[in-house]
Coordinates of C-alpha atoms and ligand atoms in Angstrom, one line a residue:
M1 CA 0.9 -17.4 -32.2
R2 CA 0.8 -15.2 -29.2
L3 CA 1.1 -15.9 -25.5
V4 CA -1.8 -14.7 -23.3
L5 CA -0.8 -14.0 -19.7
V6 CA -3.4 -14.7 -17.0
L7 CA -2.2 -13.6 -13.5
G8 CA -3.4 -15.0 -10.2
D9 CA -5.8 -12.1 -9.7
Q10 CA -7.1 -12.2 -13.3
L11 CA -9.2 -15.3 -13.1
S12 CA -12.2 -14.0 -15.0
S13 CA -13.7 -15.4 -18.2
G14 CA -14.3 -11.8 -19.4
L15 CA -10.6 -10.8 -19.0
S16 CA -9.7 -8.4 -21.8
A17 CA -6.6 -10.5 -22.7
L18 CA -8.8 -13.6 -23.2
L19 CA -11.4 -11.7 -25.1
K20 CA -8.9 -10.1 -27.5
T21 CA -7.0 -13.3 -28.4
D22 CA -7.9 -16.6 -30.1
K23 CA -8.1 -20.0 -28.5
A24 CA -7.5 -21.6 -31.9
T25 CA -4.0 -20.1 -32.2
D26 CA -2.9 -18.4 -29.0
I27 CA -1.6 -20.0 -25.8
V28 CA -2.5 -19.1 -22.3
V29 CA 0.4 -18.8 -19.8
M30 CA -0.2 -19.1 -16.1
A31 CA 2.5 -19.6 -13.5
E32 CA 2.9 -20.1 -9.8
V33 CA 6.2 -18.3 -9.2
A34 CA 8.4 -17.7 -6.2
D35 CA 8.5 -13.9 -6.9
E36 CA 4.7 -13.5 -6.6
A37 CA 4.5 -15.8 -3.7
S38 CA 7.1 -14.0 -1.7
Y39 CA 7.3 -10.3 -2.5
V40 CA 5.8 -10.1 0.9
P41 CA 5.4 -13.0 3.3
H42 CA 1.8 -13.7 2.3
H43 CA -0.6 -15.5 4.6
P44 CA -0.5 -19.2 3.8
K45 CA -4.3 -19.1 3.2
K46 CA -3.9 -16.4 0.6
I47 CA -1.3 -18.4 -1.3
A48 CA -3.4 -21.5 -1.1
F49 CA -6.4 -19.6 -2.3
T50 CA -4.5 -18.1 -5.2
F51 CA -2.9 -21.3 -6.4
S52 CA -6.1 -23.4 -6.0
A53 CA -8.2 -20.8 -7.9
M54 CA -5.5 -20.5 -10.6
R55 CA -5.4 -24.3 -11.1
K56 CA -9.1 -24.5 -11.4
F57 CA -9.3 -21.6 -13.7
A58 CA -6.7 -23.2 -15.9
D59 CA -8.8 -26.4 -16.0
K60 CA -11.9 -24.4 -17.0
L61 CA -10.0 -22.7 -19.8
R62 CA -8.8 -26.0 -21.1
K63 CA -12.3 -27.3 -21.1
E64 CA -13.3 -24.3 -23.1
G65 CA -10.7 -25.2 -25.7
W66 CA -7.7 -23.1 -24.7
V67 CA -4.2 -24.5 -24.6
V68 CA -2.8 -23.5 -21.2
A69 CA 0.9 -23.7 -20.4
Y70 CA 0.7 -23.9 -16.6
T71 CA 3.7 -23.8 -14.4
K72 CA 3.4 -25.2 -10.9
L73 CA 5.6 -23.8 -8.1
D74 CA 7.6 -27.0 -7.8
D75 CA 8.1 -27.6 -11.5
Q76 CA 11.8 -28.1 -12.3
A77 CA 11.9 -25.6 -15.1
N78 CA 10.1 -22.8 -13.1
T79 CA 12.2 -19.7 -13.5
G80 CA 10.6 -18.0 -10.4
S81 CA 9.1 -14.9 -12.0
I82 CA 6.3 -14.0 -14.3
A83 CA 8.6 -12.4 -16.8
G84 CA 10.9 -15.4 -16.7
E85 CA 8.1 -17.7 -17.4
L86 CA 6.9 -15.7 -20.3
I87 CA 10.4 -15.5 -21.8
R88 CA 10.8 -19.3 -21.3
R89 CA 7.3 -20.1 -22.9
A90 CA 7.9 -17.6 -25.8
A91 CA 11.0 -19.6 -26.7
E92 CA 9.3 -22.9 -26.2
Y93 CA 6.3 -22.0 -28.5
D94 CA 8.2 -19.6 -30.8
A95 CA 5.6 -17.0 -29.9
S96 CA 5.4 -13.6 -31.7
G97 CA 4.6 -11.7 -28.5
V98 CA 2.6 -11.5 -25.3
V99 CA -0.9 -10.1 -24.7
Y100 CA -1.8 -9.2 -21.2
T101 CA -4.3 -7.3 -19.1
E102 CA -2.7 -4.5 -17.1
P103 CA -1.6 -6.0 -13.8
G104 CA -2.7 -4.4 -10.5
E105 CA 0.7 -3.5 -9.3
W106 CA 3.4 -1.1 -10.7
R107 CA 6.1 -3.7 -9.8
L108 CA 4.7 -6.1 -12.3
I109 CA 3.7 -3.5 -14.9
E110 CA 7.4 -2.4 -15.0
A111 CA 8.7 -6.0 -15.0
L112 CA 6.5 -6.9 -18.0
G113 CA 7.3 -3.7 -19.8
A114 CA 11.1 -4.5 -19.5
M115 CA 10.8 -8.0 -21.1
P116 CA 12.8 -8.6 -24.3
L117 CA 9.5 -9.6 -26.0
K118 CA 6.9 -7.8 -28.0
T119 CA 4.1 -7.0 -25.6
H120 CA 0.6 -5.7 -25.9
S121 CA -1.0 -4.4 -22.6
L122 CA -4.8 -4.1 -22.5
P123 CA -6.9 -2.1 -20.0
D124 CA -8.5 -4.1 -17.2
T125 CA -12.2 -3.8 -18.1
R126 CA -13.4 -5.5 -14.9
F127 CA -13.6 -2.1 -13.3
I128 CA -16.3 0.4 -13.7
A129 CA -14.2 3.5 -14.2
T130 CA -11.3 3.6 -16.7
H131 CA -8.1 5.4 -15.7
Q132 CA -9.1 8.2 -18.1
E133 CA -12.5 8.7 -16.4
F134 CA -10.9 8.8 -13.0
D135 CA -8.3 11.3 -14.1
D136 CA -10.9 13.5 -15.8
W137 CA -12.9 13.5 -12.6
A138 CA -9.9 14.3 -10.5
K139 CA -8.4 17.0 -12.7
G140 CA -8.7 20.5 -11.2
R141 CA -10.3 19.3 -8.0
K142 CA -8.7 20.6 -4.7
Q143 CA -9.9 17.5 -2.8
L144 CA -10.7 14.1 -4.2
R145 CA -13.7 13.3 -2.2
M146 CA -14.9 9.7 -2.7
E147 CA -18.5 10.8 -2.3
Y148 CA -18.7 12.8 -5.5
F149 CA -16.9 10.2 -7.5
Y150 CA -19.3 7.6 -6.2
R151 CA -22.3 9.6 -7.4
D152 CA -20.8 9.6 -10.9
M153 CA -20.4 5.8 -10.7
R154 CA -24.1 5.6 -9.6
R155 CA -25.1 7.6 -12.6
K156 CA -22.8 5.5 -14.9
T157 CA -24.1 2.2 -13.7
G158 CA -27.7 3.2 -13.1
L159 CA -27.5 1.3 -9.8
L160 CA -30.1 2.5 -7.3
M161 CA -31.1 5.3 -9.6
D162 CA -34.7 6.6 -10.0
G163 CA -34.2 8.4 -13.3
D164 CA -31.5 10.9 -12.6
K165 CA -32.3 11.0 -8.8
P166 CA -30.9 8.6 -6.2
E167 CA -33.2 5.9 -5.0
G168 CA -35.0 7.1 -1.8
G169 CA -34.0 10.7 -2.4
K170 CA -30.5 10.5 -0.7
W171 CA -27.2 9.4 -2.2
N172 CA -25.8 8.1 1.1
Y173 CA -27.4 6.4 4.0
D174 CA -24.3 6.0 6.1
H175 CA -26.0 7.9 9.0
D176 CA -28.1 4.8 9.6
N177 CA -25.1 2.4 9.5
R178 CA -23.3 3.0 12.8
K179 CA -25.0 0.8 15.3
P180 CA -22.9 -0.7 18.0
A181 CA -22.3 -4.4 18.4
P182 CA -25.5 -6.4 18.6
D183 CA -26.1 -8.9 21.4
Q184 CA -26.6 -11.7 18.9
V185 CA -25.7 -12.2 15.3
D186 CA -28.3 -14.1 13.3
Y187 CA -26.1 -14.9 10.4
P188 CA -23.7 -17.9 10.5
G189 CA -21.0 -16.1 8.5
P190 CA -19.4 -17.0 5.2
M191 CA -20.2 -20.2 3.4
R192 CA -17.4 -22.7 3.9
F193 CA -16.2 -25.2 1.3
A194 CA -14.4 -28.4 2.2
P195 CA -11.1 -28.7 0.3
D196 CA -11.5 -31.0 -2.8
E197 CA -8.6 -33.0 -4.2
A198 CA -7.2 -30.1 -6.2
V199 CA -7.2 -27.8 -3.1
Q200 CA -5.7 -30.5 -0.9
E201 CA -2.8 -30.9 -3.3
V202 CA -2.2 -27.1 -3.0
L203 CA -2.5 -27.2 0.8
M204 CA 0.3 -29.8 0.9
L205 CA 2.5 -27.7 -1.3
V206 CA 1.8 -24.5 0.7
G207 CA 2.2 -26.3 4.0
R208 CA 5.6 -27.5 2.8
R209 CA 6.9 -24.3 1.2
F210 CA 5.5 -21.6 3.4
A211 CA 5.4 -23.1 6.9
E212 CA 7.3 -20.1 8.3
N213 CA 4.8 -17.5 7.1
F214 CA 2.5 -15.8 9.6
G215 CA -1.0 -17.3 9.4
D216 CA -2.9 -20.6 9.8
L217 CA -3.2 -22.6 6.6
T218 CA -6.0 -24.8 7.9
P219 CA -8.9 -25.1 8.3
F220 CA -9.1 -23.9 4.7
W221 CA -12.6 -23.0 3.7
F222 CA -12.5 -20.4 0.9
A223 CA -14.4 -20.8 -2.3
T224 CA -11.9 -21.4 -5.1
D225 CA -13.9 -21.1 -8.3
T226 CA -16.7 -18.8 -9.6
D227 CA -19.5 -21.4 -8.9
Q228 CA -18.5 -21.6 -5.3
A229 CA -18.0 -17.9 -4.9
R230 CA -21.5 -17.3 -6.4
Q231 CA -23.0 -19.8 -3.9
H232 CA -21.3 -17.9 -1.1
L233 CA -22.6 -14.7 -2.5
A234 CA -26.2 -16.0 -2.6
H235 CA -25.9 -17.2 1.0
W236 CA -24.7 -13.8 2.1
L237 CA -27.4 -11.9 0.1
T238 CA -30.1 -13.8 1.9
G239 CA -28.6 -14.0 5.4
G240 CA -26.0 -11.1 5.7
L241 CA -27.0 -8.2 3.5
P242 CA -30.2 -7.2 5.4
K243 CA -28.2 -6.2 8.5
F244 CA -24.9 -5.4 6.7
G245 CA -25.6 -1.7 7.0
D246 CA -26.7 -1.6 10.6
F247 CA -23.7 -3.4 12.0
Q248 CA -21.1 -2.5 9.4
D249 CA -18.9 -0.8 12.0
A250 CA -19.4 -3.1 14.9
M251 CA -16.8 -5.5 16.4
I252 CA -17.4 -8.5 18.6
N253 CA -15.0 -10.8 20.6
D254 CA -16.7 -14.0 19.6
N255 CA -17.7 -13.2 16.0
R256 CA -15.2 -12.6 13.3
F257 CA -17.4 -11.8 10.4
L258 CA -20.7 -10.3 11.7
Y259 CA -22.8 -9.4 8.6
H260 CA -19.8 -8.7 6.3
A261 CA -19.8 -10.1 2.8
V262 CA -16.3 -11.6 2.9
I263 CA -16.1 -11.3 -0.9
G264 CA -13.2 -8.9 -1.3
L265 CA -10.9 -11.9 -2.0
Y266 CA -13.3 -13.3 -4.6
I267 CA -13.9 -10.0 -6.5
N268 CA -10.2 -9.0 -6.4
A269 CA -9.1 -12.4 -7.8
G270 CA -11.6 -12.2 -10.6
L271 CA -14.0 -15.0 -9.4
L272 CA -16.8 -12.5 -9.0
D273 CA -17.7 -9.6 -11.1
P274 CA -18.2 -6.4 -9.1
L275 CA -21.1 -5.1 -11.2
E276 CA -22.8 -8.5 -11.1
V277 CA -22.4 -8.5 -7.3
C278 CA -23.9 -5.0 -7.0
Q279 CA -26.8 -5.8 -9.3
K280 CA -27.7 -8.8 -7.2
A281 CA -27.6 -6.6 -4.1
E282 CA -29.8 -4.0 -5.8
Q283 CA -32.3 -6.7 -6.8
A284 CA -32.5 -7.8 -3.2
Y285 CA -33.6 -4.3 -2.3
Y286 CA -36.2 -4.1 -5.1
D287 CA -37.5 -7.5 -4.1
G288 CA -38.0 -6.2 -0.5
H289 CA -35.4 -8.6 1.0
A290 CA -32.9 -5.9 2.2
P291 CA -33.4 -2.3 3.3
L292 CA -32.0 0.6 1.4
N293 CA -29.4 1.6 4.0
A294 CA -27.8 -1.8 3.7
V295 CA -27.9 -2.1 0.0
E296 CA -26.7 1.5 -0.7
G297 CA -24.0 1.1 1.9
F298 CA -22.8 -2.1 0.2
I299 CA -22.9 -0.8 -3.3
R300 CA -21.0 2.3 -2.2
Q301 CA -18.2 0.2 -0.9
I302 CA -17.8 -1.4 -4.3
I303 CA -18.6 1.1 -7.0
G304 CA -17.5 4.0 -4.7
W305 CA -14.5 3.1 -2.5
R306 CA -13.1 0.2 -4.5
E307 CA -13.1 2.1 -7.8
Y308 CA -11.9 5.3 -6.1
V309 CA -8.9 3.7 -4.4
R310 CA -7.9 2.1 -7.7
G311 CA -8.1 5.5 -9.4
I312 CA -5.8 6.9 -6.7
Y313 CA -3.3 4.1 -7.0
F314 CA -2.8 4.5 -10.7
R315 CA -3.0 8.3 -10.6
E316 CA -0.4 8.7 -7.9
G317 CA 2.2 6.4 -9.6
P318 CA 4.8 3.9 -8.4
G319 CA 6.2 6.0 -5.6
Y320 CA 3.0 6.1 -3.6
T321 CA 3.9 3.2 -1.3
T322 CA 7.0 5.0 0.0
R323 CA 5.2 8.2 1.1
N324 CA 5.6 9.2 4.7
A325 CA 4.0 12.6 5.2
L326 CA 4.1 12.4 9.0
G327 CA 7.7 11.2 9.2
H328 CA 6.8 8.1 11.2
D329 CA 9.7 5.7 11.7
R330 CA 8.9 3.2 14.4
K331 CA 9.3 -0.5 13.7
L332 CA 6.2 -2.6 13.5
P333 CA 5.9 -4.2 16.9
A334 CA 5.9 -8.0 17.2
M335 CA 2.3 -8.1 18.3
Y336 CA 1.3 -7.6 14.6
W337 CA 2.9 -10.9 14.0
G338 CA 1.0 -12.6 16.8
S339 CA 3.2 -11.9 19.9
E340 CA 1.2 -11.5 23.0
T341 CA -0.4 -8.1 23.9
K342 CA -2.5 -7.0 26.7
M343 CA -4.7 -4.9 24.4
N344 CA -7.7 -7.1 23.8
C345 CA -8.8 -5.2 20.6
M346 CA -5.4 -5.7 19.0
D347 CA -5.1 -9.2 20.2
K348 CA -8.5 -10.2 18.8
S349 CA -8.0 -8.4 15.5
V350 CA -4.5 -9.9 14.9
D351 CA -5.6 -13.3 16.1
Q352 CA -8.5 -13.5 13.6
T353 CA -6.2 -12.2 10.9
K354 CA -3.8 -15.1 11.7
A355 CA -6.7 -17.6 11.7
E356 CA -8.7 -16.3 8.7
A357 CA -6.6 -14.0 6.6
Y358 CA -9.5 -11.7 7.2
A359 CA -10.5 -8.8 9.4
H360 CA -13.3 -6.4 8.5
H361 CA -13.0 -2.8 7.6
I362 CA -13.3 -1.2 11.1
Q363 CA -10.8 -3.7 12.6
R364 CA -8.3 -2.8 9.9
L365 CA -9.0 1.0 10.1
M366 CA -9.8 1.7 13.8
V367 CA -7.9 -1.0 15.6
T368 CA -4.7 -2.1 13.8
G369 CA -4.5 0.9 11.6
N370 CA -5.4 3.4 14.3
F371 CA -2.8 1.9 16.6
A372 CA -0.1 2.0 14.0
L373 CA -0.9 5.7 13.2
L374 CA -1.1 6.7 16.9
A375 CA 2.2 4.9 17.7
G376 CA 4.0 6.4 14.7
I377 CA 4.9 3.2 13.0
A378 CA 6.7 3.6 9.6
P379 CA 4.0 3.5 6.9
A380 CA 6.1 1.2 4.6
E381 CA 6.1 -1.4 7.4
V382 CA 2.4 -1.1 8.0
H383 CA 1.9 -1.4 4.2
G384 CA 4.0 -4.5 4.1
W385 CA 2.0 -6.1 6.8
Y386 CA -1.4 -5.4 5.3
L387 CA -0.3 -6.6 1.9
A388 CA 0.9 -9.8 3.4
V389 CA -1.8 -10.8 5.9
Y390 CA -5.2 -10.4 4.1
A391 CA -6.5 -12.7 1.4
D392 CA -8.0 -9.8 -0.5
A393 CA -4.7 -7.7 -0.5
Y394 CA -3.3 -6.6 -3.8
E395 CA -1.3 -3.4 -3.9
W396 CA -3.7 -1.3 -6.0
V397 CA -6.4 -1.7 -3.3
E398 CA -4.3 -2.2 -0.2
A399 CA -1.9 0.8 -0.6
P400 CA -4.5 3.6 -0.9
N401 CA -6.3 2.1 2.1
V402 CA -3.2 1.9 4.2
I403 CA -0.8 4.6 3.0
G404 CA -3.7 7.0 2.3
M405 CA -6.8 6.3 4.4
S406 CA -5.3 4.7 7.4
Q407 CA -1.8 6.2 7.9
F408 CA -2.3 9.6 6.3
A409 CA 1.1 9.1 4.7
D410 CA -0.1 10.6 1.4
N411 CA -0.7 13.9 3.3
G412 CA -4.5 13.8 2.9
I413 CA -5.2 12.7 -0.6
V414 CA -7.6 10.0 0.5
A415 CA -8.5 11.1 4.0
S416 CA -9.3 14.7 4.8
K417 CA -8.2 14.1 8.4
P418 CA -6.4 11.2 10.1
Y419 CA -8.5 8.3 11.2
I420 CA -7.5 8.4 14.8
S421 CA -9.5 7.7 18.0
S422 CA -9.0 7.1 21.6
G423 CA -10.3 3.9 23.3
N424 CA -13.7 5.4 23.4
Y425 CA -14.6 4.7 19.8
I426 CA -13.6 1.0 20.2
H427 CA -15.5 0.8 23.4
K428 CA -18.6 2.2 21.7
M429 CA -18.5 -0.1 18.7
S430 CA -17.3 -3.3 20.3
D431 CA -17.3 -5.5 23.4
Y432 CA -13.5 -5.7 23.4
C433 CA -13.0 -3.4 26.3
G434 CA -15.1 -5.4 28.7
T435 CA -12.5 -8.2 28.7
C436 CA -9.3 -6.2 28.3
T437 CA -6.5 -5.9 30.9
Y438 CA -6.5 -2.2 30.3
R439 CA -9.4 0.1 31.4
V440 CA -10.9 2.2 28.7
Q441 CA -12.3 4.6 31.3
D442 CA -8.7 5.3 32.6
K443 CA -7.1 8.3 30.9
T444 CA -3.8 7.9 32.9
G445 CA -2.4 5.5 35.4
E446 CA -1.2 1.9 35.4
N447 CA -4.2 0.5 33.6
A448 CA -5.0 3.4 31.3
C449 CA -6.0 2.3 27.8
P450 CA -3.0 2.8 25.5
F451 CA -5.3 4.3 22.8
N452 CA -6.2 7.0 25.3
L453 CA -2.6 7.9 25.9
L454 CA -1.4 7.7 22.3
Y455 CA -4.3 9.7 21.0
W456 CA -3.2 12.8 22.8
H457 CA 0.5 12.0 22.1
F458 CA -0.3 11.9 18.3
L459 CA -2.2 15.2 18.4
D460 CA 0.4 16.9 20.5
R461 CA 3.4 15.8 18.3
H462 CA 1.6 16.8 15.1
R463 CA 0.1 20.0 16.4
A464 CA 1.8 22.2 13.7
R465 CA 0.2 20.1 10.9
F466 CA -3.3 19.5 12.2
S467 CA -4.4 22.2 14.7
G468 CA -5.5 24.4 11.7
N469 CA -7.6 21.5 10.3
P470 CA -11.2 22.7 10.8
R471 CA -12.3 19.1 11.4
M472 CA -9.8 18.7 14.2
G473 CA -10.3 22.0 16.0
N474 CA -12.5 20.4 18.7
M475 CA -9.9 17.8 19.6
Y476 CA -7.2 20.5 20.1
R477 CA -9.6 22.6 22.2
V478 CA -10.2 19.6 24.5
W479 CA -6.4 19.0 24.8
D480 CA -5.8 22.7 25.4
R481 CA -8.3 22.8 28.2
M482 CA -6.7 20.0 30.1
D483 CA -4.5 21.1 33.0
D484 CA -0.8 21.0 32.6
V485 CA -0.2 18.3 35.2
R486 CA -2.6 16.0 33.4
K487 CA -1.1 16.7 30.0
E488 CA 2.3 16.1 31.3
A489 CA 1.2 12.7 32.8
V490 CA -0.5 11.7 29.5
L491 CA 2.6 12.4 27.4
R492 CA 5.0 10.8 29.9
E493 CA 2.9 7.7 30.1
A494 CA 2.5 7.5 26.4
N495 CA 6.3 7.8 25.9
D496 CA 6.9 5.2 28.5
F497 CA 4.4 2.9 26.8
L498 CA 6.1 3.3 23.4
Q499 CA 9.5 2.7 25.0
R500 CA 8.4 -0.5 26.6
M501 CA 6.8 -1.6 23.4
D502 CA 10.0 -0.9 21.4
A503 CA 12.0 -2.8 24.0
G504 CA 9.8 -5.9 23.4
E505 CA 8.1 -5.8 26.8
L506 CA 4.5 -7.1 27.1
V507 CA 2.2 -4.1 26.6
Ligands
FAD601 P1 -17.5 -5.8 3.2 O1 -17.4 -5.0 4.4 O2 -18.6 -6.8 3.2 O3 -17.6 -4.8 1.9 C1 -18.0 -5.2 0.6 C2 -16.9 -5.0 -0.4 O4 -16.7 -3.6 -0.6 C3 -15.5 -5.5 -0.1 O5 -15.4 -6.9 -0.4 C4 -14.7 -4.7 -1.0 O6 -14.6 -5.2 -2.3 C5 -15.4 -3.3 -1.1 N1 -14.8 -2.4 -0.2 C6 -15.2 -2.0 1.1 N2 -14.4 -1.0 1.5 C7 -13.4 -0.8 0.6 C8 -12.3 0.0 0.6 N3 -12.0 0.9 1.5 N4 -11.5 -0.1 -0.5 C9 -11.8 -0.9 -1.5 N5 -12.8 -1.8 -1.5 C10 -13.7 -1.7 -0.4 N6 -9.8 -4.1 0.7 C11 -9.3 -5.0 -0.2 O7 -10.0 -5.5 -1.0 N7 -8.0 -5.3 -0.1 C12 -7.1 -4.8 0.8 O8 -5.9 -5.1 0.8 C13 -7.6 -3.9 1.7 N8 -6.8 -3.3 2.7 C14 -7.3 -2.5 3.6 C15 -6.5 -1.9 4.6 C16 -7.0 -1.0 5.5 C17 -6.1 -0.3 6.5 C18 -8.4 -0.6 5.4 C19 -8.9 0.4 6.3 C20 -9.2 -1.2 4.5 C21 -8.7 -2.1 3.6 N9 -9.6 -2.7 2.6 C22 -9.0 -3.6 1.7 C23 -11.0 -2.3 2.5 C24 -11.9 -3.2 3.3 O9 -11.5 -3.2 4.6 C25 -12.0 -4.6 2.7 O10 -12.4 -4.5 1.4 C26 -13.1 -5.4 3.4 O11 -12.8 -5.4 4.8 C27 -13.2 -6.8 2.9 O12 -14.1 -7.6 3.6 P2 -15.5 -7.9 3.0 O13 -15.4 -8.5 1.7 O14 -16.2 -8.6 4.1 O15 -16.1 -6.5 2.8
DLZ602 C1 -0.9 -13.0 -4.8 C2 -0.3 -13.9 -5.8 C3 0.5 -15.0 -5.4 C4 0.6 -15.4 -4.0 N1 1.1 -15.8 -6.3 C5 0.9 -15.6 -7.6 C6 1.5 -16.5 -8.6 O1 2.3 -17.4 -8.2 N2 1.3 -16.2 -9.9 C7 0.5 -15.2 -10.3 O2 0.3 -15.0 -11.5 N3 0.0 -14.4 -9.4 C8 0.1 -14.6 -8.1 N4 -0.4 -13.7 -7.2 C9 -1.1 -12.5 -7.7 C10 -0.1 -11.4 -8.2 O3 0.8 -11.1 -7.1 C11 -0.9 -10.2 -8.7 O4 -1.3 -10.5 -10.0 C12 -0.1 -8.9 -8.7 O5 0.2 -8.5 -7.4 C13 -0.8 -7.8 -9.4 O6 -2.0 -7.5 -8.7
SF4_603 FE1 -8.5 -1.7 23.2 FE2 -8.2 0.1 25.1 FE3 -10.5 -1.2 24.9 FE4 -8.3 -2.5 25.7 S1 -9.4 -0.8 26.8 S2 -9.8 -3.2 24.2 S3 -6.7 -1.5 24.6 S4 -9.6 0.2 23.4

């Protein structure tokens, strides 16, 4: 008899560990443990989602005939860690060993490998590319450009392929996907599910045990099983997908989700299969329900970016999260944890993160990420924040996005140049600036937008590293053409802003 570990983000019937074991003889182990619930101060909604979905998945397995040894967080015998639970259950059932699907985090991979038990780790087949395929693709390349990897994934899956050519003649329709914020959004947002009894029990537990964590536990509306997640997906495919592409980069004061799918949490936890999701989106295109720019853009995020960042995480190894190529060392300011700020874009992005454990890609990249990079915040602190606050955050996907794409801390493996912008970009893509205390038009002075000041501060302090980057030459030429008095004022005001922020003043 073997134990079969199922982790909180492995809630898939097709999990390799379940497929390779036998419900007649083997025993599934699932455990809510303090270690997993507190390696970062997770958003309460994320913990409630994980525990609810775990409990429902355990019930489903039992109905299918599995014996499931499930540990609840409050159980007396709970050892507090996954390894501890496996060791305890192995003794209880006199198990010959443990079978598991590779976890999505080095921390756990190492902890499981160090257990005094016979272990058998299986590849996680819920992804499209294997580690070997990614490494073969990456080997010998000077730059690991997602776009080329993505094309291979299109060929591999056959998604949006017309023979060996991309559907419509182009691989990438991103050019059509940068429309600014629309006046009205004609999609009501993600489907919301009233908590049933099982979820309510978890909400009580999380409310009691994690009351101090940043984030609102209620209203809790996430799907917590595959049936619900599929209902939500169907709702989005009809209402959201058609305009997903057009407004993918837009941000609006009064709308937290726009046309985004809000499915990262469901795919990452295993409730939805990424390929199935893409095939349904592809069908919407062939049925004439959604345009190619939307469908291609969406499929690229999943079989392109999602697979690519996973490849990077596993290729770069356990030290990736400690990288700090730019030597940034500022503490994460309290505004990330909800303290007041006068910057409306930051306020709105953090506020919705607190309420929903969700912000969309451009808020993460061009608002909170951009600000952290411009202000020189230590990437490890930024990483800890993103890992904690989003319901879809697991290290394999979060770290390459934060350490690599957003903070350039991996020295350009993921991003060929830093994703930085002045207030202009935010102004173009959102209605945030219209209701901000700062003025986006002001480049210096009392009301100057801090993004404007910090943008030049960043370029100036990292001149040696970036002035030779062909994609940044223009920025440096603009800076160099500015007169010295103006330059001096920008840098002085940027430094002053940073000092006031560090001192905890309202900025
Ligand atoms: P949509 O915008 O509707 O996109 C559809 C799906 O595409 C997503 O659900 C996701 O599965 C996939 N996807 C899109 N972009 C990416 C990407 N860059 N990397 C991986 N998958 C992608 N995504 C996470 O799943 N977990 C994270 O912890 C995470 N942290 C991020 C941190 C930063 C700084 C940035 C810039 C991006 C991060 N992303 C992360 C990627 C992306 O922002 C989220 O996947 C997306 O916002 C989730 O919302 P959605 O489901 O509405 O996505
Ligand atoms: C995110 C999370 C949380 C909050 N709690 C648990 C838990 O108690 N038990 C569990 O098995 N998994 C949990 N998870 C998901 C794990 O942290 C995740 O499996 C690892 O980070 C690897 O991706
Ligand atoms: Fe953000 Fe600057 Fe616009 Fe204010 S003015 S919302 S700080 S970009």
